[in-house]
Amino acid sequence: MSTISRDDVAHLARLSRLAVTDEELDRFAGQLEQVLAAVARVGEAAVADVPPMSHAVPLTNVLRPDVVTPSLPRDAVLAGAPAAEDDRFRVPRILQEEE
Amino acid sequence: MTTPSTELTTVDVAELSRLLAAGEVSAVEVTRAHLDRIAAEDDQLGAYLHVEHDSALAAATAVDEARSSGAALGPLAGVPVALKDLVVTEGVPTTSGSKILQGWRPPYSATIATRLADAGTVMLGKTNMDEFAMGSSTENSAYQVSRNPWDLSRIPGGSSGGSSAAVAGHLAPWAIGTDTGGSIRQPAAVTGLVGHKPTYGSVSRYGLIAFSSSLDQAGPMARTVLDAALMHEVIGGHDPRDSTSIEQPLTGLAAAARAGAAGDLRGVRVGVVRELGGDGHTDGYDPGVLARTREAVEVLAGLGAEVVEVSCPSFDLALPAYYLIAPSEASSNLARYEGVRFGLRVGDDGDHDLDEVMALTREQGFGPEVKRRIILGTYALSSGYYEAYYGQAQKVRTLITREFTAAFADVDVLVSPTMPTVAFPLGARVDDPIAMYAADLCTLPASLAGLPAISVPSGLSEGLPVGLQIMAPALADDRCYRVAAALEAAQDATRGHRLLDELPALAGAS
């Protein structure tokens, strides 16, 4: 059975760009341990020669004709953004001051 | 006008359509009747997150004016509809039940919303749901609890619980739901409605806020099988904007429902799935649910269907496979909520850099179930675990699909209970994810294989509705409608009325 520690949850949360509280770390570690124990049963299936199935329908790459078509109005798209400036999305600071 | 407004909220869509076309009621009267009932009753049910009062009346007025000017209108013009709050609608608040999208007004509309509007239907508003459709009870909504009109202390199912509460509680004649692991069928089952998950790819996903892209599918929730088929015909069909959309015409669904209602199932072979509530597989199932399922199968046999038992051993692994695949896809899909392009932003005070703003935004914007699934999905996709979890789950998906194919070589449809239990009390499973996930036991196999499946009422247990699930091969959605309509007609004839007519009056209902 797989185990998942409090540190594992913290690491996964960092990978997921999720800040988590100490209380959440404790709670999620316990719950994910339970969930992983339950889903580990997929390992019981004899599937050595079975291909994986990612999708219920065959996927093909769909391309549209390479012609210019109208896109969403810029103002309408920026209206939903938390911050915009000079007709662009405004992004929080990326580099530290010393960088 | 002879029809009292209270009746306008209980009549089926097929009849409503006839009344509107005959000029016996106006679209404004129908819309106002529903808006009035929402105003009077939704504080008890919590079905809606947003009501489009003024624009609904304006749309209804436009239908009435077009009709009086002699314009050619479709048969559904003037019929109100409710949309689950993950259907993107231009200019109308759309949150997917999440704080992270609070206040967002999309700049475009989903294909299914456009098709419903083009058919002349009138959007009443957006219905409550589990956050990003993750849940089986609608208790994971960031905004409010929705309640089951049959018993206000119980869940209306999930994740389309706002839609089920609205339709069963007569706050909308029908509604759009979405189904990833059973989220149309389960809420329909526990509120006495019909809910159909179409064949994957047969209804456009363009403009539906994604949870698990290989599984998500929108579909109808209605009070009758025919109503569900009528909506399915409006929203279905190829959409070039959805790369997974199947290029096949969608016809004959309403005709199949009407044919089924005639009650002749001779020549139809029905397979009862042993692994879904059959001998040796009854753990977690309510005895009343199993009894109603047996009775429904007997009704189908009485209508001429040939009934056989079918074994699909890999169905026992559908639940663990689903709870690896869906969170994995969710962890990827929900990466787009980073506090830059839309929705919430937290911590942008000059003291935090982009990574920190993202993490703080997602911490505050997502609820516990969403966070749990993102972390689980990240784990299942991570190096060293990918093959053991995600890869293995994808192979189980192949096994399940093969077993469906083998079963459908012998039978026309497969049946099972829709949900192992009746609606459970609010709060009963909210801190126990394993117990909550067990609600999905019967609906997951068809989801993983992308097959059509319908839930149709099969009676009451403990005074609460039970649903029968009917599954069919890909693109044979018409079989679901035919068999479901036959069961519905036979049971309605036996009891002398629709099951939903036994709905207790809401406290304070007019």
Coordinates of C-alpha atoms in Angstrom, one line a residue:
Chain A
M1 CA 0.0 0.0 0.0
S2 CA 1.3 3.4 -0.9
T3 CA 1.8 5.9 1.9
I4 CA 1.6 9.7 1.7
S5 CA 3.1 11.8 4.4
R6 CA 2.5 15.4 5.4
D7 CA 5.8 16.3 3.6
D8 CA 4.6 14.6 0.5
V9 CA 1.4 16.6 0.5
A10 CA 3.4 19.8 1.0
H11 CA 5.6 18.9 -2.0
L12 CA 2.6 18.0 -4.2
A13 CA 0.9 21.3 -3.2
R14 CA 4.0 23.2 -4.2
L15 CA 4.1 21.4 -7.6
S16 CA 0.4 22.3 -8.0
R17 CA 0.9 26.0 -7.1
L18 CA -1.3 25.6 -4.1
A19 CA -0.7 27.3 -0.8
V20 CA -2.0 25.0 2.0
T21 CA -2.4 25.7 5.7
D22 CA -0.9 23.4 8.4
E23 CA -4.4 22.2 9.2
E24 CA -5.0 21.3 5.5
L25 CA -1.7 19.4 5.4
D26 CA -2.8 17.2 8.3
R27 CA -6.3 16.7 6.9
F28 CA -5.2 16.0 3.3
A29 CA -2.4 13.6 4.3
G30 CA -5.0 11.5 6.2
Q31 CA -7.6 11.6 3.5
L32 CA -5.2 11.0 0.6
E33 CA -3.8 8.0 2.4
Q34 CA -7.3 6.6 2.5
V35 CA -8.0 7.4 -1.1
L36 CA -4.7 6.0 -2.3
A37 CA -5.4 2.8 -0.4
A38 CA -8.8 2.5 -2.1
V39 CA -7.6 3.3 -5.6
A40 CA -4.6 1.0 -5.4
R41 CA -7.0 -1.8 -6.4
V42 CA -6.3 -0.9 -10.0
G43 CA -3.1 -2.8 -9.5
E44 CA -5.1 -6.0 -9.2
A45 CA -6.0 -6.0 -12.9
A46 CA -4.1 -8.3 -15.1
V47 CA -3.2 -5.8 -17.9
A48 CA 0.3 -6.7 -19.1
D49 CA -0.8 -6.9 -22.7
V50 CA -3.6 -4.4 -22.6
P51 CA -3.1 -1.0 -24.3
P52 CA -4.0 2.1 -22.3
M53 CA -7.2 3.9 -23.4
S54 CA -7.0 7.7 -23.0
H55 CA -10.2 8.5 -24.7
A56 CA -13.5 7.0 -25.7
V57 CA -13.3 8.3 -29.3
P58 CA -10.4 8.1 -31.7
L59 CA -8.6 11.5 -31.5
T60 CA -7.3 13.2 -34.6
N61 CA -5.6 16.5 -34.8
V62 CA -8.2 19.0 -36.1
L63 CA -6.9 22.0 -38.0
R64 CA -8.8 24.9 -39.3
P65 CA -8.0 26.6 -42.6
D66 CA -5.1 29.0 -42.3
V67 CA -7.2 32.1 -42.8
V68 CA -7.7 35.1 -40.5
T69 CA -11.0 35.0 -38.7
P70 CA -12.4 37.4 -36.1
S71 CA -11.3 36.6 -32.5
L72 CA -12.9 37.7 -29.2
P73 CA -12.8 41.5 -28.8
R74 CA -9.7 42.4 -26.7
D75 CA -11.8 44.6 -24.3
A76 CA -14.2 41.8 -23.6
V77 CA -11.4 39.4 -22.7
L78 CA -9.5 41.9 -20.6
A79 CA -12.8 42.8 -18.8
G80 CA -12.6 39.5 -17.0
A81 CA -9.0 39.8 -15.9
P82 CA -8.1 40.7 -12.3
A83 CA -5.8 43.4 -13.6
A84 CA -5.1 44.9 -17.0
E85 CA -2.8 47.7 -18.2
D86 CA -2.1 49.2 -21.6
D87 CA -4.5 46.7 -23.3
R88 CA -2.6 43.7 -21.8
F89 CA -3.0 41.4 -18.8
R90 CA -1.0 42.8 -15.9
V91 CA 1.0 40.1 -14.3
P92 CA 2.4 40.2 -10.7
R93 CA 6.2 40.7 -10.3
I94 CA 8.1 37.7 -11.6
L95 CA 11.7 38.5 -10.5
Q96 CA 12.8 39.4 -7.0
E97 CA 14.4 42.9 -6.7
E98 CA 17.9 41.4 -6.3
E99 CA 17.4 39.4 -9.5
Chain B
M1 CA -55.8 32.3 -21.3
T2 CA -57.2 29.4 -19.3
T3 CA -54.2 27.7 -17.7
P4 CA -53.5 28.8 -14.1
S5 CA -50.0 29.9 -13.6
T6 CA -49.3 27.3 -11.0
E7 CA -50.0 24.6 -13.5
L8 CA -47.5 26.1 -15.9
T9 CA -44.7 25.1 -13.6
T10 CA -45.7 21.5 -13.4
V11 CA -46.6 20.7 -17.0
D12 CA -44.2 18.7 -19.1
V13 CA -42.2 20.4 -21.8
A14 CA -43.9 18.5 -24.6
E15 CA -47.3 19.8 -23.4
L16 CA -45.9 23.3 -22.7
S17 CA -44.7 23.4 -26.3
R18 CA -48.2 22.5 -27.5
L19 CA -49.8 25.2 -25.3
L20 CA -47.4 27.8 -26.6
A21 CA -47.8 26.9 -30.3
A22 CA -51.6 26.9 -29.9
G23 CA -51.5 30.3 -28.4
E24 CA -53.2 29.0 -25.2
V25 CA -50.4 30.6 -23.1
S26 CA -47.8 33.2 -23.9
A27 CA -44.1 32.8 -23.4
V28 CA -44.2 35.7 -21.0
E29 CA -46.8 33.9 -18.8
V30 CA -44.8 30.7 -18.8
T31 CA -41.6 32.5 -17.9
R32 CA -43.2 34.7 -15.3
A33 CA -44.8 31.7 -13.7
H34 CA -41.3 30.1 -13.3
L35 CA -39.7 33.3 -12.1
D36 CA -42.4 33.8 -9.5
R37 CA -42.0 30.2 -8.2
I38 CA -38.2 30.7 -8.1
A39 CA -38.7 33.9 -6.0
A40 CA -41.1 32.1 -3.7
E41 CA -39.4 28.8 -3.2
D42 CA -35.7 28.9 -4.1
D43 CA -34.7 30.1 -0.6
Q44 CA -35.7 26.5 0.5
L45 CA -34.1 24.6 -2.4
G46 CA -31.0 26.6 -3.2
A47 CA -31.2 25.5 -6.8
Y48 CA -30.1 28.7 -8.5
L49 CA -26.8 30.6 -8.2
H50 CA -28.0 33.4 -10.6
V51 CA -31.4 34.2 -12.0
E52 CA -31.7 36.1 -15.3
H53 CA -35.1 37.8 -14.4
D54 CA -35.1 40.7 -16.8
S55 CA -33.4 39.1 -19.8
A56 CA -35.6 36.0 -19.5
L57 CA -38.7 38.2 -19.7
A58 CA -37.2 40.1 -22.6
A59 CA -36.5 36.9 -24.4
A60 CA -40.0 35.6 -23.8
T61 CA -41.5 38.9 -25.0
A62 CA -39.5 38.6 -28.2
V63 CA -40.8 35.1 -28.7
D64 CA -44.4 36.3 -28.2
E65 CA -43.9 39.2 -30.6
A66 CA -42.4 37.0 -33.2
R67 CA -45.2 34.5 -32.9
S68 CA -47.9 37.2 -33.1
S69 CA -46.3 38.6 -36.3
G70 CA -46.6 35.2 -37.9
A71 CA -42.8 34.3 -37.9
A72 CA -42.0 30.6 -38.2
L73 CA -40.9 29.4 -34.8
G74 CA -39.4 26.2 -33.6
P75 CA -41.6 23.9 -31.5
L76 CA -39.7 24.8 -28.3
A77 CA -39.8 28.6 -28.7
G78 CA -40.8 30.2 -25.4
V79 CA -40.0 27.2 -23.2
P80 CA -37.8 28.1 -20.2
V81 CA -34.6 26.3 -19.4
A82 CA -32.0 26.4 -16.6
L83 CA -28.3 25.9 -17.2
K84 CA -25.8 24.3 -14.9
D85 CA -23.3 27.0 -13.9
L86 CA -20.4 25.6 -15.9
V87 CA -22.1 26.3 -19.2
V88 CA -20.4 29.5 -20.3
T89 CA -22.9 32.2 -21.3
E90 CA -21.9 35.5 -22.7
G91 CA -22.3 38.4 -20.2
V92 CA -23.9 36.2 -17.6
P93 CA -22.1 35.3 -14.4
T94 CA -20.6 31.8 -14.7
T95 CA -18.7 30.4 -11.7
S96 CA -18.6 26.6 -12.0
G97 CA -19.6 26.7 -8.3
S98 CA -16.2 28.1 -7.4
K99 CA -15.0 31.2 -5.6
I100 CA -12.1 31.4 -8.1
L101 CA -14.6 32.5 -10.8
Q102 CA -16.8 34.7 -8.7
G103 CA -18.0 37.6 -10.7
W104 CA -16.7 36.4 -14.0
R105 CA -18.8 37.2 -17.0
P106 CA -17.7 35.2 -20.0
P107 CA -17.1 37.0 -23.4
Y108 CA -18.7 34.1 -25.4
S109 CA -21.3 31.4 -25.1
A110 CA -21.1 27.6 -25.1
T111 CA -22.4 25.9 -28.3
I112 CA -25.2 24.2 -26.3
A113 CA -26.3 27.6 -24.8
T114 CA -26.3 29.1 -28.3
R115 CA -28.3 26.1 -29.7
L116 CA -30.9 26.4 -26.9
A117 CA -31.2 30.1 -27.5
D118 CA -31.5 29.6 -31.3
A119 CA -34.3 27.1 -30.6
G120 CA -36.2 30.0 -28.9
T121 CA -35.8 28.6 -25.3
V122 CA -35.7 31.2 -22.5
M123 CA -32.8 30.9 -20.1
L124 CA -34.0 31.3 -16.5
G125 CA -30.6 31.3 -14.9
K126 CA -27.7 29.3 -13.7
T127 CA -28.0 26.3 -11.3
N128 CA -25.9 25.4 -8.3
M129 CA -23.3 22.6 -8.6
D130 CA -20.4 21.0 -6.8
E131 CA -17.3 23.1 -7.4
F132 CA -15.9 22.3 -10.9
A133 CA -18.4 19.4 -10.9
M134 CA -16.4 17.5 -8.3
G135 CA -18.9 15.8 -6.0
S136 CA -21.9 13.6 -5.7
S137 CA -24.0 15.8 -3.4
T138 CA -23.7 19.5 -4.4
E139 CA -22.3 20.1 -0.9
N140 CA -19.0 21.1 -2.5
S141 CA -20.5 24.3 -4.0
A142 CA -18.6 27.3 -2.8
Y143 CA -21.8 29.3 -2.5
Q144 CA -24.7 27.4 -1.0
V145 CA -26.2 24.0 -0.3
S146 CA -28.9 22.7 -2.6
R147 CA -31.7 20.6 -1.1
N148 CA -33.7 17.6 -2.4
P149 CA -37.4 18.7 -3.0
W150 CA -38.5 15.2 -1.7
D151 CA -36.9 15.8 1.7
L152 CA -35.2 19.1 2.4
S153 CA -32.8 17.5 4.8
R154 CA -31.3 15.4 2.0
I155 CA -28.9 15.9 -0.9
P156 CA -30.3 16.5 -4.4
G157 CA -27.5 14.5 -5.9
G158 CA -24.4 15.9 -7.5
S159 CA -22.7 17.5 -9.2
S160 CA -25.8 18.8 -11.1
G161 CA -27.8 19.1 -7.9
G162 CA -29.0 22.6 -8.6
S163 CA -30.4 21.4 -11.9
S164 CA -32.1 18.4 -10.3
A165 CA -33.6 20.5 -7.4
A166 CA -34.8 23.1 -9.9
V167 CA -36.6 20.6 -12.2
A168 CA -38.0 18.4 -9.5
G169 CA -39.0 21.4 -7.5
H170 CA -40.8 22.9 -10.5
L171 CA -38.5 25.9 -10.7
A172 CA -37.6 25.0 -14.3
P173 CA -39.3 22.6 -16.7
W174 CA -36.0 21.1 -17.6
A175 CA -32.3 21.8 -17.3
I176 CA -28.8 21.2 -18.6
G177 CA -26.6 19.0 -16.5
T178 CA -23.1 17.6 -17.0
D179 CA -21.9 14.2 -16.3
T180 CA -18.3 13.2 -15.7
G181 CA -18.7 10.2 -13.5
G182 CA -22.5 10.2 -13.1
S183 CA -23.4 13.8 -12.4
I184 CA -26.5 13.9 -14.6
R185 CA -27.8 10.4 -13.8
Q186 CA -27.3 10.4 -10.0
P187 CA -29.1 13.7 -9.3
A188 CA -31.9 12.7 -11.6
A189 CA -32.2 9.3 -9.8
V190 CA -32.5 10.8 -6.3
T191 CA -35.0 13.5 -7.3
G192 CA -37.3 11.4 -9.4
L193 CA -36.2 12.8 -12.8
V194 CA -35.0 11.5 -16.1
G195 CA -31.3 12.3 -16.8
H196 CA -29.4 11.2 -19.9
K197 CA -25.6 11.2 -20.4
P198 CA -25.2 11.2 -24.2
T199 CA -22.5 9.3 -26.0
Y200 CA -19.2 11.0 -25.4
G201 CA -18.5 13.4 -28.3
S202 CA -22.1 13.6 -29.4
V203 CA -22.9 16.9 -27.6
S204 CA -20.4 19.7 -27.9
R205 CA -18.2 20.5 -25.0
Y206 CA -17.2 23.9 -26.4
G207 CA -17.8 26.4 -23.7
L208 CA -18.2 23.9 -20.9
I209 CA -15.8 24.6 -18.0
A210 CA -13.6 21.5 -18.0
F211 CA -13.2 19.1 -15.2
S212 CA -12.0 15.8 -16.8
S213 CA -11.9 16.3 -20.6
S214 CA -12.0 12.7 -21.6
L215 CA -15.1 12.1 -19.6
D216 CA -17.1 15.4 -19.3
Q217 CA -20.4 15.3 -21.2
A218 CA -23.4 17.7 -21.1
G219 CA -26.9 16.3 -21.3
P220 CA -30.6 16.8 -20.5
M221 CA -32.3 16.6 -17.1
A222 CA -36.1 16.5 -17.5
R223 CA -39.4 15.2 -16.0
T224 CA -40.1 12.8 -18.8
V225 CA -38.1 10.6 -21.2
L226 CA -39.7 12.4 -24.1
D227 CA -38.7 15.8 -22.7
A228 CA -35.1 14.6 -22.3
A229 CA -35.0 13.4 -25.9
L230 CA -36.4 16.7 -27.2
M231 CA -33.6 18.6 -25.4
H232 CA -31.0 16.2 -26.6
E233 CA -32.0 16.7 -30.2
V234 CA -31.5 20.5 -29.7
I235 CA -28.1 20.4 -28.1
G236 CA -26.6 17.4 -29.9
G237 CA -24.8 17.1 -33.2
H238 CA -21.4 17.9 -34.6
D239 CA -19.6 21.1 -33.6
P240 CA -16.4 22.0 -35.5
R241 CA -15.3 24.0 -32.4
D242 CA -14.9 20.8 -30.4
S243 CA -12.1 18.6 -31.6
T244 CA -13.7 15.6 -29.9
S245 CA -17.1 16.1 -31.5
I246 CA -18.3 13.1 -33.5
E247 CA -19.2 13.9 -37.1
Q248 CA -22.5 12.0 -37.2
P249 CA -26.0 13.4 -37.4
L250 CA -28.2 12.9 -34.3
T251 CA -31.7 12.0 -35.1
G252 CA -34.6 9.8 -34.0
L253 CA -34.3 10.4 -30.2
A254 CA -37.8 11.8 -29.7
A255 CA -39.2 9.2 -32.1
A256 CA -37.5 6.5 -30.1
A257 CA -39.1 7.9 -26.9
R258 CA -42.5 8.0 -28.5
A259 CA -42.1 4.5 -29.8
G260 CA -41.0 3.2 -26.4
A261 CA -44.0 4.7 -24.7
A262 CA -46.2 2.5 -26.9
G263 CA -44.9 -0.3 -24.6
D264 CA -43.7 -3.0 -26.9
L265 CA -40.2 -4.3 -26.1
R266 CA -40.5 -7.6 -28.0
G267 CA -37.1 -8.3 -29.7
V268 CA -35.1 -6.3 -27.1
R269 CA -32.6 -8.2 -25.1
V270 CA -31.8 -6.6 -21.7
G271 CA -28.7 -7.5 -19.8
V272 CA -28.7 -7.2 -16.0
V273 CA -25.1 -6.5 -14.8
R274 CA -24.2 -8.9 -12.1
E275 CA -21.4 -6.7 -10.8
L276 CA -23.7 -3.7 -10.2
G277 CA -26.0 -5.0 -7.4
G278 CA -26.3 -8.6 -8.5
D279 CA -25.7 -11.7 -6.5
G280 CA -22.5 -11.3 -4.4
H281 CA -22.2 -7.7 -5.3
T282 CA -24.7 -6.0 -3.0
D283 CA -22.4 -4.4 -0.4
G284 CA -23.3 -0.8 0.0
Y285 CA -26.7 -1.1 -1.8
D286 CA -29.9 -0.3 -0.1
P287 CA -32.3 -3.3 -0.2
G288 CA -35.1 -0.9 -1.4
V289 CA -32.9 0.2 -4.3
L290 CA -32.3 -3.5 -5.3
A291 CA -36.0 -4.3 -4.9
R292 CA -37.1 -1.4 -7.2
T293 CA -34.5 -2.5 -9.8
R294 CA -35.8 -6.1 -9.8
E295 CA -39.3 -4.8 -10.2
A296 CA -38.3 -2.5 -13.1
V297 CA -36.6 -5.4 -14.8
E298 CA -39.8 -7.5 -14.4
V299 CA -41.8 -4.6 -16.0
L300 CA -39.4 -4.7 -19.0
A301 CA -39.9 -8.4 -19.2
G302 CA -43.6 -8.0 -19.0
L303 CA -43.4 -5.7 -22.0
G304 CA -41.8 -8.4 -24.1
A305 CA -38.1 -7.8 -23.4
E306 CA -35.9 -10.9 -23.0
V307 CA -33.8 -10.5 -19.8
V308 CA -30.5 -12.2 -19.2
E309 CA -27.7 -11.8 -16.6
V310 CA -24.4 -10.4 -17.8
S311 CA -21.1 -10.5 -16.0
C312 CA -18.5 -7.7 -16.5
P313 CA -15.8 -8.4 -13.9
S314 CA -13.7 -5.4 -14.6
F315 CA -16.6 -3.1 -13.6
D316 CA -15.4 -3.7 -10.0
L317 CA -12.4 -1.6 -10.8
A318 CA -14.2 1.3 -12.5
L319 CA -14.3 3.3 -9.2
P320 CA -10.5 3.2 -8.5
A321 CA -9.8 3.8 -12.2
Y322 CA -12.0 6.8 -12.3
Y323 CA -10.6 8.3 -9.2
L324 CA -7.2 8.2 -10.7
I325 CA -8.1 9.4 -14.3
A326 CA -10.4 12.2 -13.4
P327 CA -8.2 13.9 -10.8
S328 CA -5.2 13.6 -13.1
E329 CA -7.1 15.4 -15.9
A330 CA -8.4 17.9 -13.4
S331 CA -5.0 18.8 -12.1
S332 CA -4.1 19.7 -15.6
N333 CA -7.3 21.5 -16.6
L334 CA -7.4 23.6 -13.4
A335 CA -3.9 24.9 -14.0
R336 CA -5.5 27.7 -16.0
Y337 CA -6.8 29.3 -12.8
E338 CA -3.6 31.2 -12.0
G339 CA -5.0 34.6 -11.2
V340 CA -3.9 36.3 -14.4
R341 CA -6.4 36.0 -17.2
F342 CA -9.7 35.7 -15.3
G343 CA -11.3 35.3 -11.9
L344 CA -9.7 35.9 -8.5
R345 CA -6.3 37.3 -7.7
V346 CA -4.9 37.2 -4.1
G347 CA -1.7 38.6 -2.7
D348 CA -0.8 41.1 -5.6
D349 CA 0.4 43.7 -3.1
G350 CA 4.0 44.1 -4.3
D351 CA 5.3 41.8 -1.6
H352 CA 4.6 38.5 -3.4
D353 CA 6.0 37.3 -6.8
L354 CA 4.0 35.6 -9.5
D355 CA 4.4 32.1 -8.0
E356 CA 3.3 33.2 -4.6
V357 CA 0.3 35.1 -6.0
M358 CA -0.7 32.0 -8.0
A359 CA -0.5 29.8 -4.9
L360 CA -2.3 32.2 -2.7
T361 CA -5.0 32.7 -5.3
R362 CA -5.6 29.0 -5.7
E363 CA -5.5 28.5 -1.9
Q364 CA -8.3 31.0 -1.4
G365 CA -10.2 30.3 -4.6
F366 CA -10.5 26.5 -4.5
G367 CA -12.4 24.5 -1.9
P368 CA -11.2 21.4 -0.1
E369 CA -12.5 18.7 -2.6
V370 CA -10.9 20.5 -5.5
K371 CA -7.6 20.9 -3.7
R372 CA -7.7 17.2 -2.7
R373 CA -8.2 16.1 -6.3
I374 CA -5.6 18.4 -7.7
I375 CA -3.1 17.0 -5.2
L376 CA -4.2 13.4 -5.9
G377 CA -4.0 14.0 -9.7
T378 CA -0.5 15.5 -9.4
Y379 CA 0.6 12.5 -7.4
A380 CA -0.9 10.0 -9.9
L381 CA 0.9 11.7 -12.8
S382 CA 4.2 12.2 -11.0
S383 CA 7.4 10.4 -11.9
G384 CA 7.6 6.9 -10.3
Y385 CA 3.9 6.6 -9.8
Y386 CA 2.6 7.3 -13.3
E387 CA 2.7 3.6 -14.5
A388 CA 1.3 2.2 -11.2
Y389 CA -1.6 4.6 -11.0
Y390 CA -2.5 6.6 -14.1
G391 CA -1.2 4.1 -16.7
Q392 CA -2.8 1.1 -14.9
A393 CA -6.1 3.0 -14.7
Q394 CA -6.0 3.7 -18.4
K395 CA -5.6 0.0 -19.1
V396 CA -8.5 -0.8 -16.8
R397 CA -10.5 1.6 -18.9
T398 CA -9.6 -0.6 -21.9
L399 CA -10.8 -3.7 -20.1
I400 CA -14.1 -2.1 -19.1
T401 CA -14.7 -1.0 -22.7
R402 CA -13.9 -4.5 -24.0
E403 CA -16.4 -6.0 -21.6
F404 CA -19.1 -3.6 -22.7
T405 CA -18.3 -4.5 -26.4
A406 CA -18.6 -8.2 -25.5
A407 CA -21.8 -7.7 -23.6
F408 CA -23.4 -5.7 -26.4
A409 CA -22.7 -8.5 -28.8
D410 CA -25.3 -10.4 -26.9
V411 CA -27.7 -7.8 -25.5
D412 CA -29.2 -4.5 -26.7
V413 CA -29.0 -2.6 -23.4
L414 CA -27.5 -3.2 -20.0
V415 CA -29.3 -2.2 -16.8
S416 CA -28.4 -1.5 -13.2
P417 CA -29.5 0.7 -10.3
T418 CA -28.3 4.3 -11.0
M419 CA -27.1 4.9 -7.5
P420 CA -26.6 2.3 -4.7
T421 CA -28.7 4.2 -2.2
V422 CA -31.5 6.8 -2.0
A423 CA -30.6 10.4 -1.4
F424 CA -28.5 10.5 1.8
P425 CA -28.8 13.2 4.5
L426 CA -26.9 16.4 3.9
G427 CA -23.6 16.3 5.8
A428 CA -23.6 12.5 6.2
R429 CA -20.6 11.9 3.9
V430 CA -19.0 15.3 3.6
D431 CA -15.9 14.4 5.7
D432 CA -15.5 10.9 4.2
P433 CA -14.3 11.0 0.6
I434 CA -14.4 7.2 0.2
A435 CA -18.0 7.0 1.3
M436 CA -18.9 9.9 -1.0
Y437 CA -17.1 8.4 -4.0
A438 CA -19.1 5.1 -3.5
A439 CA -22.2 7.0 -4.7
D440 CA -20.6 6.8 -8.2
L441 CA -20.3 3.0 -8.2
C442 CA -22.9 2.2 -10.9
T443 CA -22.4 5.2 -13.2
L444 CA -18.7 5.0 -13.7
P445 CA -18.3 2.1 -16.2
A446 CA -20.4 3.9 -18.9
S447 CA -18.5 7.1 -18.2
L448 CA -15.1 5.5 -18.7
A449 CA -16.2 3.8 -21.9
G450 CA -17.9 7.0 -23.2
L451 CA -21.2 5.2 -23.6
P452 CA -24.8 6.6 -23.4
A453 CA -26.7 6.0 -20.3
I454 CA -30.0 7.2 -18.9
S455 CA -31.5 7.2 -15.4
V456 CA -35.3 6.8 -15.3
P457 CA -37.4 6.7 -12.2
S458 CA -38.2 3.1 -11.0
G459 CA -40.2 3.9 -7.9
L460 CA -39.7 4.9 -4.3
S461 CA -37.8 3.4 -1.4
E462 CA -38.3 4.9 2.1
G463 CA -40.4 7.6 0.4
L464 CA -37.5 8.7 -1.8
P465 CA -37.0 8.2 -5.6
V466 CA -34.9 5.4 -7.0
G467 CA -33.5 5.4 -10.6
L468 CA -32.9 2.6 -13.1
Q469 CA -29.8 3.0 -15.3
I470 CA -30.1 1.9 -18.9
M471 CA -26.8 1.8 -20.9
A472 CA -26.4 1.3 -24.6
P473 CA -23.6 1.1 -27.2
A474 CA -21.9 4.2 -28.5
L475 CA -24.3 6.4 -30.6
A476 CA -27.2 4.1 -29.7
D477 CA -28.7 6.7 -27.4
D478 CA -32.1 6.0 -29.0
R479 CA -32.1 2.6 -27.4
C480 CA -31.8 4.3 -24.0
Y481 CA -34.8 6.5 -24.7
R482 CA -36.9 3.7 -26.1
V483 CA -36.5 1.3 -23.2
A484 CA -36.7 4.1 -20.6
A485 CA -39.9 5.4 -22.2
A486 CA -41.4 1.9 -22.1
L487 CA -40.7 1.6 -18.4
E488 CA -41.9 5.1 -17.6
A489 CA -45.2 4.6 -19.5
A490 CA -45.9 1.2 -17.9
Q491 CA -45.1 2.4 -14.4
D492 CA -47.1 5.6 -14.8
A493 CA -50.1 3.5 -16.1
T494 CA -49.9 1.2 -13.1
R495 CA -49.8 3.9 -10.5
G496 CA -52.1 6.2 -12.4
H497 CA -49.9 9.2 -12.4
R498 CA -46.2 10.2 -12.8
L499 CA -43.9 9.4 -9.9
L500 CA -43.1 13.1 -9.6
D501 CA -46.8 13.8 -8.8
E502 CA -46.1 12.2 -5.4
L503 CA -43.6 15.0 -4.5
P504 CA -44.6 16.4 -1.1
A505 CA -45.6 20.1 -1.2
L506 CA -42.7 22.3 -0.2
A507 CA -43.2 24.0 3.1
G508 CA -44.7 27.4 2.2
A509 CA -45.4 26.4 -1.4
S510 CA -48.4 28.1 -3.0

